[in-house]
mmCIF file with all atom_site columns, C-alpha atoms in Angstrom:
data_model
loop_
_atom_site.group_PDB
_atom_site.id
_atom_site.type_symbol
_atom_site.label_atom_id
_atom_site.label_alt_id
_atom_site.label_comp_id
_atom_site.label_asym_id
_atom_site.label_entity_id
_atom_site.label_seq_id
_atom_site.pdbx_PDB_ins_code
_atom_site.Cartn_x
_atom_site.Cartn_y
_atom_site.Cartn_z
_atom_site.occupancy
_atom_site.B_iso_or_equiv
_atom_site.pdbx_formal_charge
_atom_site.auth_seq_id
_atom_site.auth_comp_id
_atom_site.auth_asym_id
_atom_site.auth_atom_id
_atom_site.pdbx_PDB_model_num
ATOM 1   C CA . UNK Q 1 1   ? 15.238 -8.970  -1.106  1.00 0.00 ? 23  UNK Q CA 1
ATOM 2   C CA . UNK Q 1 2   ? 13.982 -10.092 -4.505  1.00 0.00 ? 24  UNK Q CA 1
ATOM 3   C CA . UNK Q 1 3   ? 12.340 -13.462 -4.982  1.00 0.00 ? 25  UNK Q CA 1
ATOM 4   C CA . UNK Q 1 4   ? 15.631 -14.885 -6.337  1.00 0.00 ? 26  UNK Q CA 1
ATOM 5   C CA . UNK Q 1 5   ? 17.708 -13.686 -3.430  1.00 0.00 ? 27  UNK Q CA 1
ATOM 6   C CA . UNK Q 1 6   ? 15.058 -14.902 -0.981  1.00 0.00 ? 28  UNK Q CA 1
ATOM 7   C CA . UNK Q 1 7   ? 15.186 -18.366 -2.584  1.00 0.00 ? 29  UNK Q CA 1
ATOM 8   C CA . UNK Q 1 8   ? 18.942 -18.459 -2.551  1.00 0.00 ? 30  UNK Q CA 1
ATOM 9   C CA . UNK Q 1 9   ? 18.948 -17.357 1.105   1.00 0.00 ? 31  UNK Q CA 1
ATOM 10  C CA . UNK Q 1 10  ? 16.573 -20.176 2.027   1.00 0.00 ? 32  UNK Q CA 1
ATOM 11  C CA . UNK Q 1 11  ? 18.758 -22.704 0.253   1.00 0.00 ? 33  UNK Q CA 1
ATOM 12  C CA . UNK Q 1 12  ? 21.955 -21.233 1.675   1.00 0.00 ? 34  UNK Q CA 1
ATOM 13  C CA . UNK Q 1 13  ? 21.123 -21.185 5.400   1.00 0.00 ? 35  UNK Q CA 1
ATOM 14  C CA . UNK Q 1 14  ? 21.459 -24.962 6.075   1.00 0.00 ? 36  UNK Q CA 1
ATOM 15  C CA . UNK Q 1 15  ? 24.679 -25.114 3.982   1.00 0.00 ? 37  UNK Q CA 1
ATOM 16  C CA . UNK Q 1 16  ? 26.149 -22.125 5.804   1.00 0.00 ? 38  UNK Q CA 1
ATOM 17  C CA . UNK Q 1 17  ? 25.133 -23.438 9.245   1.00 0.00 ? 39  UNK Q CA 1
ATOM 18  C CA . UNK Q 1 18  ? 27.022 -26.697 8.511   1.00 0.00 ? 40  UNK Q CA 1
ATOM 19  C CA . UNK Q 1 19  ? 30.188 -24.549 8.506   1.00 0.00 ? 41  UNK Q CA 1
ATOM 20  C CA . UNK Q 1 20  ? 29.255 -22.940 11.860  1.00 0.00 ? 42  UNK Q CA 1
ATOM 21  C CA . UNK Q 1 21  ? 28.460 -19.640 10.153  1.00 0.00 ? 43  UNK Q CA 1
ATOM 22  C CA . UNK Q 1 22  ? 25.409 -17.481 9.648   1.00 0.00 ? 44  UNK Q CA 1
ATOM 23  C CA . UNK Q 1 23  ? 24.015 -15.845 6.526   1.00 0.00 ? 45  UNK Q CA 1
ATOM 24  C CA . UNK Q 1 24  ? 24.613 -12.089 6.433   1.00 0.00 ? 46  UNK Q CA 1
ATOM 25  C CA . UNK Q 1 25  ? 23.212 -11.171 3.004   1.00 0.00 ? 47  UNK Q CA 1
ATOM 26  C CA . UNK Q 1 26  ? 22.513 -12.286 -0.556  1.00 0.00 ? 48  UNK Q CA 1
ATOM 27  C CA . UNK Q 1 27  ? 22.672 -9.961  -3.524  1.00 0.00 ? 49  UNK Q CA 1
ATOM 28  C CA . UNK Q 1 28  ? 22.156 -10.397 -7.222  1.00 0.00 ? 50  UNK Q CA 1
ATOM 29  C CA . UNK Q 1 29  ? 23.545 -7.406  -9.095  1.00 0.00 ? 51  UNK Q CA 1
ATOM 30  C CA . UNK Q 1 30  ? 24.717 -6.405  -12.531 1.00 0.00 ? 52  UNK Q CA 1
ATOM 31  C CA . UNK Q 1 31  ? 28.131 -4.728  -12.642 1.00 0.00 ? 53  UNK Q CA 1
ATOM 32  C CA . UNK Q 1 32  ? 29.945 -3.741  -15.822 1.00 0.00 ? 54  UNK Q CA 1
ATOM 33  C CA . UNK Q 1 33  ? 27.643 -5.950  -17.899 1.00 0.00 ? 55  UNK Q CA 1
ATOM 34  C CA . UNK Q 1 34  ? 28.089 -9.089  -15.749 1.00 0.00 ? 56  UNK Q CA 1
ATOM 35  C CA . UNK Q 1 35  ? 25.576 -10.512 -13.276 1.00 0.00 ? 57  UNK Q CA 1
ATOM 36  C CA . UNK Q 1 36  ? 26.893 -11.466 -9.834  1.00 0.00 ? 58  UNK Q CA 1
ATOM 37  C CA . UNK Q 1 37  ? 25.245 -13.646 -7.260  1.00 0.00 ? 59  UNK Q CA 1
ATOM 38  C CA . UNK Q 1 38  ? 26.951 -12.922 -3.935  1.00 0.00 ? 60  UNK Q CA 1
ATOM 39  C CA . UNK Q 1 39  ? 26.399 -14.698 -0.646  1.00 0.00 ? 61  UNK Q CA 1
ATOM 40  C CA . UNK Q 1 40  ? 27.953 -13.084 2.417   1.00 0.00 ? 62  UNK Q CA 1
ATOM 41  C CA . UNK Q 1 41  ? 28.553 -15.160 5.506   1.00 0.00 ? 63  UNK Q CA 1
ATOM 42  C CA . UNK Q 1 42  ? 29.518 -14.318 9.067   1.00 0.00 ? 64  UNK Q CA 1
ATOM 43  C CA . UNK Q 1 43  ? 31.106 -15.954 12.086  1.00 0.00 ? 65  UNK Q CA 1
ATOM 44  C CA . UNK Q 1 44  ? 31.933 -14.413 15.505  1.00 0.00 ? 66  UNK Q CA 1
ATOM 45  C CA . UNK Q 1 45  ? 35.598 -15.407 15.117  1.00 0.00 ? 67  UNK Q CA 1
ATOM 46  C CA . UNK Q 1 46  ? 35.820 -14.383 11.455  1.00 0.00 ? 68  UNK Q CA 1
ATOM 47  C CA . UNK Q 1 47  ? 35.208 -16.392 8.309   1.00 0.00 ? 69  UNK Q CA 1
ATOM 48  C CA . UNK Q 1 48  ? 37.937 -18.612 6.873   1.00 0.00 ? 70  UNK Q CA 1
ATOM 49  C CA . UNK Q 1 49  ? 38.677 -19.252 3.208   1.00 0.00 ? 71  UNK Q CA 1
ATOM 50  C CA . UNK Q 1 50  ? 37.902 -22.936 3.855   1.00 0.00 ? 72  UNK Q CA 1
ATOM 51  C CA . UNK Q 1 51  ? 34.424 -22.038 5.125   1.00 0.00 ? 73  UNK Q CA 1
ATOM 52  C CA . UNK Q 1 52  ? 33.747 -19.860 2.064   1.00 0.00 ? 74  UNK Q CA 1
ATOM 53  C CA . UNK Q 1 53  ? 35.025 -22.599 -0.257  1.00 0.00 ? 75  UNK Q CA 1
ATOM 54  C CA . UNK Q 1 54  ? 32.918 -25.310 1.386   1.00 0.00 ? 76  UNK Q CA 1
ATOM 55  C CA . UNK Q 1 55  ? 29.752 -23.177 1.223   1.00 0.00 ? 77  UNK Q CA 1
ATOM 56  C CA . UNK Q 1 56  ? 30.513 -22.189 -2.358  1.00 0.00 ? 78  UNK Q CA 1
ATOM 57  C CA . UNK Q 1 57  ? 30.995 -25.754 -3.552  1.00 0.00 ? 79  UNK Q CA 1
ATOM 58  C CA . UNK Q 1 58  ? 27.850 -27.126 -1.950  1.00 0.00 ? 80  UNK Q CA 1
ATOM 59  C CA . UNK Q 1 59  ? 25.569 -24.145 -2.614  1.00 0.00 ? 81  UNK Q CA 1
ATOM 60  C CA . UNK Q 1 60  ? 26.703 -23.771 -6.243  1.00 0.00 ? 82  UNK Q CA 1
ATOM 61  C CA . UNK Q 1 61  ? 25.686 -27.368 -6.925  1.00 0.00 ? 83  UNK Q CA 1
ATOM 62  C CA . UNK Q 1 62  ? 22.243 -26.805 -5.349  1.00 0.00 ? 84  UNK Q CA 1
ATOM 63  C CA . UNK Q 1 63  ? 21.666 -23.588 -7.342  1.00 0.00 ? 85  UNK Q CA 1
ATOM 64  C CA . UNK Q 1 64  ? 22.766 -25.263 -10.606 1.00 0.00 ? 86  UNK Q CA 1
ATOM 65  C CA . UNK Q 1 65  ? 20.584 -28.315 -9.923  1.00 0.00 ? 87  UNK Q CA 1
ATOM 66  C CA . UNK Q 1 66  ? 17.516 -26.074 -9.392  1.00 0.00 ? 88  UNK Q CA 1
ATOM 67  C CA . UNK Q 1 67  ? 18.400 -24.021 -12.489 1.00 0.00 ? 89  UNK Q CA 1
ATOM 68  C CA . UNK Q 1 68  ? 17.430 -20.848 -10.638 1.00 0.00 ? 90  UNK Q CA 1
ATOM 69  C CA . UNK Q 1 69  ? 19.272 -18.350 -12.817 1.00 0.00 ? 91  UNK Q CA 1
ATOM 70  C CA . UNK Q 1 70  ? 18.958 -18.303 -16.591 1.00 0.00 ? 92  UNK Q CA 1
ATOM 71  C CA . UNK Q 1 71  ? 22.065 -17.139 -18.422 1.00 0.00 ? 93  UNK Q CA 1
ATOM 72  C CA . UNK Q 1 72  ? 25.582 -16.528 -17.265 1.00 0.00 ? 94  UNK Q CA 1
ATOM 73  C CA . UNK Q 1 73  ? 26.503 -15.111 -13.860 1.00 0.00 ? 95  UNK Q CA 1
ATOM 74  C CA . UNK Q 1 74  ? 29.442 -15.134 -11.466 1.00 0.00 ? 96  UNK Q CA 1
ATOM 75  C CA . UNK Q 1 75  ? 28.855 -16.805 -8.069  1.00 0.00 ? 97  UNK Q CA 1
ATOM 76  C CA . UNK Q 1 76  ? 30.804 -15.590 -5.052  1.00 0.00 ? 98  UNK Q CA 1
ATOM 77  C CA . UNK Q 1 77  ? 30.781 -16.540 -1.369  1.00 0.00 ? 99  UNK Q CA 1
ATOM 78  C CA . UNK Q 1 78  ? 32.667 -14.282 0.999   1.00 0.00 ? 100 UNK Q CA 1
ATOM 79  C CA . UNK Q 1 79  ? 32.846 -12.890 4.508   1.00 0.00 ? 101 UNK Q CA 1
ATOM 80  C CA . UNK Q 1 80  ? 30.522 -10.017 5.287   1.00 0.00 ? 102 UNK Q CA 1
ATOM 81  C CA . UNK Q 1 81  ? 33.690 -8.146  6.128   1.00 0.00 ? 103 UNK Q CA 1
ATOM 82  C CA . UNK Q 1 82  ? 34.614 -5.774  8.934   1.00 0.00 ? 104 UNK Q CA 1
ATOM 83  C CA . UNK Q 1 83  ? 33.195 -2.791  7.085   1.00 0.00 ? 105 UNK Q CA 1
ATOM 84  C CA . UNK Q 1 84  ? 29.952 -4.458  6.055   1.00 0.00 ? 106 UNK Q CA 1
ATOM 85  C CA . UNK Q 1 85  ? 26.756 -2.720  4.996   1.00 0.00 ? 107 UNK Q CA 1
ATOM 86  C CA . UNK Q 1 86  ? 23.930 -2.613  7.499   1.00 0.00 ? 108 UNK Q CA 1
ATOM 87  C CA . UNK Q 1 87  ? 20.552 -3.281  5.884   1.00 0.00 ? 109 UNK Q CA 1
ATOM 88  C CA . UNK Q 1 88  ? 18.118 -5.051  8.213   1.00 0.00 ? 110 UNK Q CA 1
ATOM 89  C CA . UNK Q 1 89  ? 16.782 -3.712  11.526  1.00 0.00 ? 111 UNK Q CA 1
ATOM 90  C CA . UNK Q 1 90  ? 18.692 -6.493  13.314  1.00 0.00 ? 112 UNK Q CA 1
ATOM 91  C CA . UNK Q 1 91  ? 21.952 -5.335  11.745  1.00 0.00 ? 113 UNK Q CA 1
ATOM 92  C CA . UNK Q 1 92  ? 21.454 -1.868  13.177  1.00 0.00 ? 114 UNK Q CA 1
ATOM 93  C CA . UNK Q 1 93  ? 20.464 -3.267  16.559  1.00 0.00 ? 115 UNK Q CA 1
ATOM 94  C CA . UNK Q 1 94  ? 23.550 -5.466  16.660  1.00 0.00 ? 116 UNK Q CA 1
ATOM 95  C CA . UNK Q 1 95  ? 25.925 -2.615  15.888  1.00 0.00 ? 117 UNK Q CA 1
ATOM 96  C CA . UNK Q 1 96  ? 24.322 0.216   17.910  1.00 0.00 ? 118 UNK Q CA 1
ATOM 97  C CA . UNK Q 1 97  ? 27.062 2.487   19.257  1.00 0.00 ? 119 UNK Q CA 1
ATOM 98  C CA . UNK Q 1 98  ? 29.591 1.422   16.589  1.00 0.00 ? 120 UNK Q CA 1
ATOM 99  C CA . UNK Q 1 99  ? 31.263 3.769   14.124  1.00 0.00 ? 121 UNK Q CA 1
ATOM 100 C CA . UNK Q 1 100 ? 29.369 3.935   10.814  1.00 0.00 ? 122 UNK Q CA 1
ATOM 101 C CA . UNK Q 1 101 ? 29.551 5.819   7.569   1.00 0.00 ? 123 UNK Q CA 1
ATOM 102 C CA . UNK Q 1 102 ? 26.224 7.055   6.230   1.00 0.00 ? 124 UNK Q CA 1
ATOM 103 C CA . UNK Q 1 103 ? 26.105 7.825   2.474   1.00 0.00 ? 125 UNK Q CA 1
ATOM 104 C CA . UNK Q 1 104 ? 23.232 9.930   1.208   1.00 0.00 ? 126 UNK Q CA 1
ATOM 105 C CA . UNK Q 1 105 ? 21.567 10.142  -2.199  1.00 0.00 ? 127 UNK Q CA 1
ATOM 106 C CA . UNK Q 1 106 ? 21.734 13.937  -2.110  1.00 0.00 ? 128 UNK Q CA 1
ATOM 107 C CA . UNK Q 1 107 ? 24.099 16.147  -0.148  1.00 0.00 ? 129 UNK Q CA 1
ATOM 108 C CA . UNK Q 1 108 ? 23.223 17.872  3.116   1.00 0.00 ? 130 UNK Q CA 1
ATOM 109 C CA . UNK Q 1 109 ? 25.263 21.002  3.811   1.00 0.00 ? 131 UNK Q CA 1
ATOM 110 C CA . UNK Q 1 110 ? 27.427 20.170  0.810   1.00 0.00 ? 132 UNK Q CA 1
ATOM 111 C CA . UNK Q 1 111 ? 28.253 16.660  2.025   1.00 0.00 ? 133 UNK Q CA 1
ATOM 112 C CA . UNK Q 1 112 ? 26.990 13.219  1.017   1.00 0.00 ? 134 UNK Q CA 1
ATOM 113 C CA . UNK Q 1 113 ? 28.980 11.152  3.557   1.00 0.00 ? 135 UNK Q CA 1
ATOM 114 C CA . UNK Q 1 114 ? 28.910 11.360  7.326   1.00 0.00 ? 136 UNK Q CA 1
ATOM 115 C CA . UNK Q 1 115 ? 30.984 9.407   9.864   1.00 0.00 ? 137 UNK Q CA 1
ATOM 116 C CA . UNK Q 1 116 ? 29.714 8.943   13.417  1.00 0.00 ? 138 UNK Q CA 1
ATOM 117 C CA . UNK Q 1 117 ? 28.573 6.503   16.078  1.00 0.00 ? 139 UNK Q CA 1
ATOM 118 C CA . UNK Q 1 118 ? 25.235 4.834   15.405  1.00 0.00 ? 140 UNK Q CA 1
ATOM 119 C CA . UNK Q 1 119 ? 22.809 5.998   18.086  1.00 0.00 ? 141 UNK Q CA 1
ATOM 120 C CA . UNK Q 1 120 ? 19.421 5.266   16.602  1.00 0.00 ? 142 UNK Q CA 1
ATOM 121 C CA . UNK Q 1 121 ? 17.467 3.361   14.001  1.00 0.00 ? 143 UNK Q CA 1
ATOM 122 C CA . UNK Q 1 122 ? 13.710 3.558   13.452  1.00 0.00 ? 144 UNK Q CA 1
ATOM 123 C CA . UNK Q 1 123 ? 12.066 1.996   10.408  1.00 0.00 ? 145 UNK Q CA 1
ATOM 124 C CA . UNK Q 1 124 ? 14.885 3.051   8.103   1.00 0.00 ? 146 UNK Q CA 1
ATOM 125 C CA . UNK Q 1 125 ? 15.627 6.402   9.709   1.00 0.00 ? 147 UNK Q CA 1
ATOM 126 C CA . UNK Q 1 126 ? 19.239 6.539   10.999  1.00 0.00 ? 148 UNK Q CA 1
ATOM 127 C CA . UNK Q 1 127 ? 20.691 8.686   13.753  1.00 0.00 ? 149 UNK Q CA 1
ATOM 128 C CA . UNK Q 1 128 ? 24.410 9.098   14.370  1.00 0.00 ? 150 UNK Q CA 1
ATOM 129 C CA . UNK Q 1 129 ? 26.550 11.108  16.772  1.00 0.00 ? 151 UNK Q CA 1
ATOM 130 C CA . UNK Q 1 130 ? 29.126 13.212  14.934  1.00 0.00 ? 152 UNK Q CA 1
ATOM 131 C CA . UNK Q 1 131 ? 31.561 14.783  17.388  1.00 0.00 ? 153 UNK Q CA 1
ATOM 132 C CA . UNK Q 1 132 ? 28.832 15.283  19.982  1.00 0.00 ? 154 UNK Q CA 1
ATOM 133 C CA . UNK Q 1 133 ? 26.168 16.507  17.530  1.00 0.00 ? 155 UNK Q CA 1
ATOM 134 C CA . UNK Q 1 134 ? 23.155 14.325  16.771  1.00 0.00 ? 156 UNK Q CA 1
ATOM 135 C CA . UNK Q 1 135 ? 22.419 13.935  13.051  1.00 0.00 ? 157 UNK Q CA 1
ATOM 136 C CA . UNK Q 1 136 ? 19.200 12.301  11.851  1.00 0.00 ? 158 UNK Q CA 1
ATOM 137 C CA . UNK Q 1 137 ? 18.671 11.010  8.331   1.00 0.00 ? 159 UNK Q CA 1
ATOM 138 C CA . UNK Q 1 138 ? 15.356 9.882   6.909   1.00 0.00 ? 160 UNK Q CA 1
ATOM 139 C CA . UNK Q 1 139 ? 15.125 6.516   5.154   1.00 0.00 ? 161 UNK Q CA 1
ATOM 140 C CA . UNK Q 1 140 ? 14.529 8.294   1.830   1.00 0.00 ? 162 UNK Q CA 1
ATOM 141 C CA . UNK Q 1 141 ? 17.860 10.157  2.179   1.00 0.00 ? 163 UNK Q CA 1
ATOM 142 C CA . UNK Q 1 142 ? 20.031 7.127   3.055   1.00 0.00 ? 164 UNK Q CA 1
ATOM 143 C CA . UNK Q 1 143 ? 21.777 5.302   0.209   1.00 0.00 ? 165 UNK Q CA 1
ATOM 144 C CA . UNK Q 1 144 ? 23.991 3.092   2.397   1.00 0.00 ? 166 UNK Q CA 1
ATOM 145 C CA . UNK Q 1 145 ? 25.127 2.618   5.995   1.00 0.00 ? 167 UNK Q CA 1
ATOM 146 C CA . UNK Q 1 146 ? 28.395 0.777   6.463   1.00 0.00 ? 168 UNK Q CA 1
ATOM 147 C CA . UNK Q 1 147 ? 30.440 -0.149  9.538   1.00 0.00 ? 169 UNK Q CA 1
ATOM 148 C CA . UNK Q 1 148 ? 33.758 1.572   9.720   1.00 0.00 ? 170 UNK Q CA 1
ATOM 149 C CA . UNK Q 1 149 ? 36.885 0.550   11.542  1.00 0.00 ? 171 UNK Q CA 1
ATOM 150 C CA . UNK Q 1 150 ? 38.217 3.331   13.810  1.00 0.00 ? 172 UNK Q CA 1
#
């Protein structure tokens, strides 16, 4: 994470925990000329709109008060979602054995996307089982790993 996203994450955790949720991720990205600050939250029973709204209201006020981001941006709080990206080692550990989609920077065998069950993770290297065949991808090859629903 960047310094900004680290700071937002630190500020967000107590606000998110008040709603009985956990922080999944924070991202600050530019899309189509607009900056977005996104906070993703998680809860074992799913995240409600009310929880997102409560976190958004309180956290937005804290971020504005600290004047963390110069210029205009769009602030969003949402559920991490059922098909969330896995980024941290703990994410991979939590979802070992689950169906994932691995997207690569460059194709392997003419393909850039592979669907299989997550069977291994080691310092960024990802292993999946695709129809009984083990496929290993180096950290440098992997653009994104996302949970997939059957």
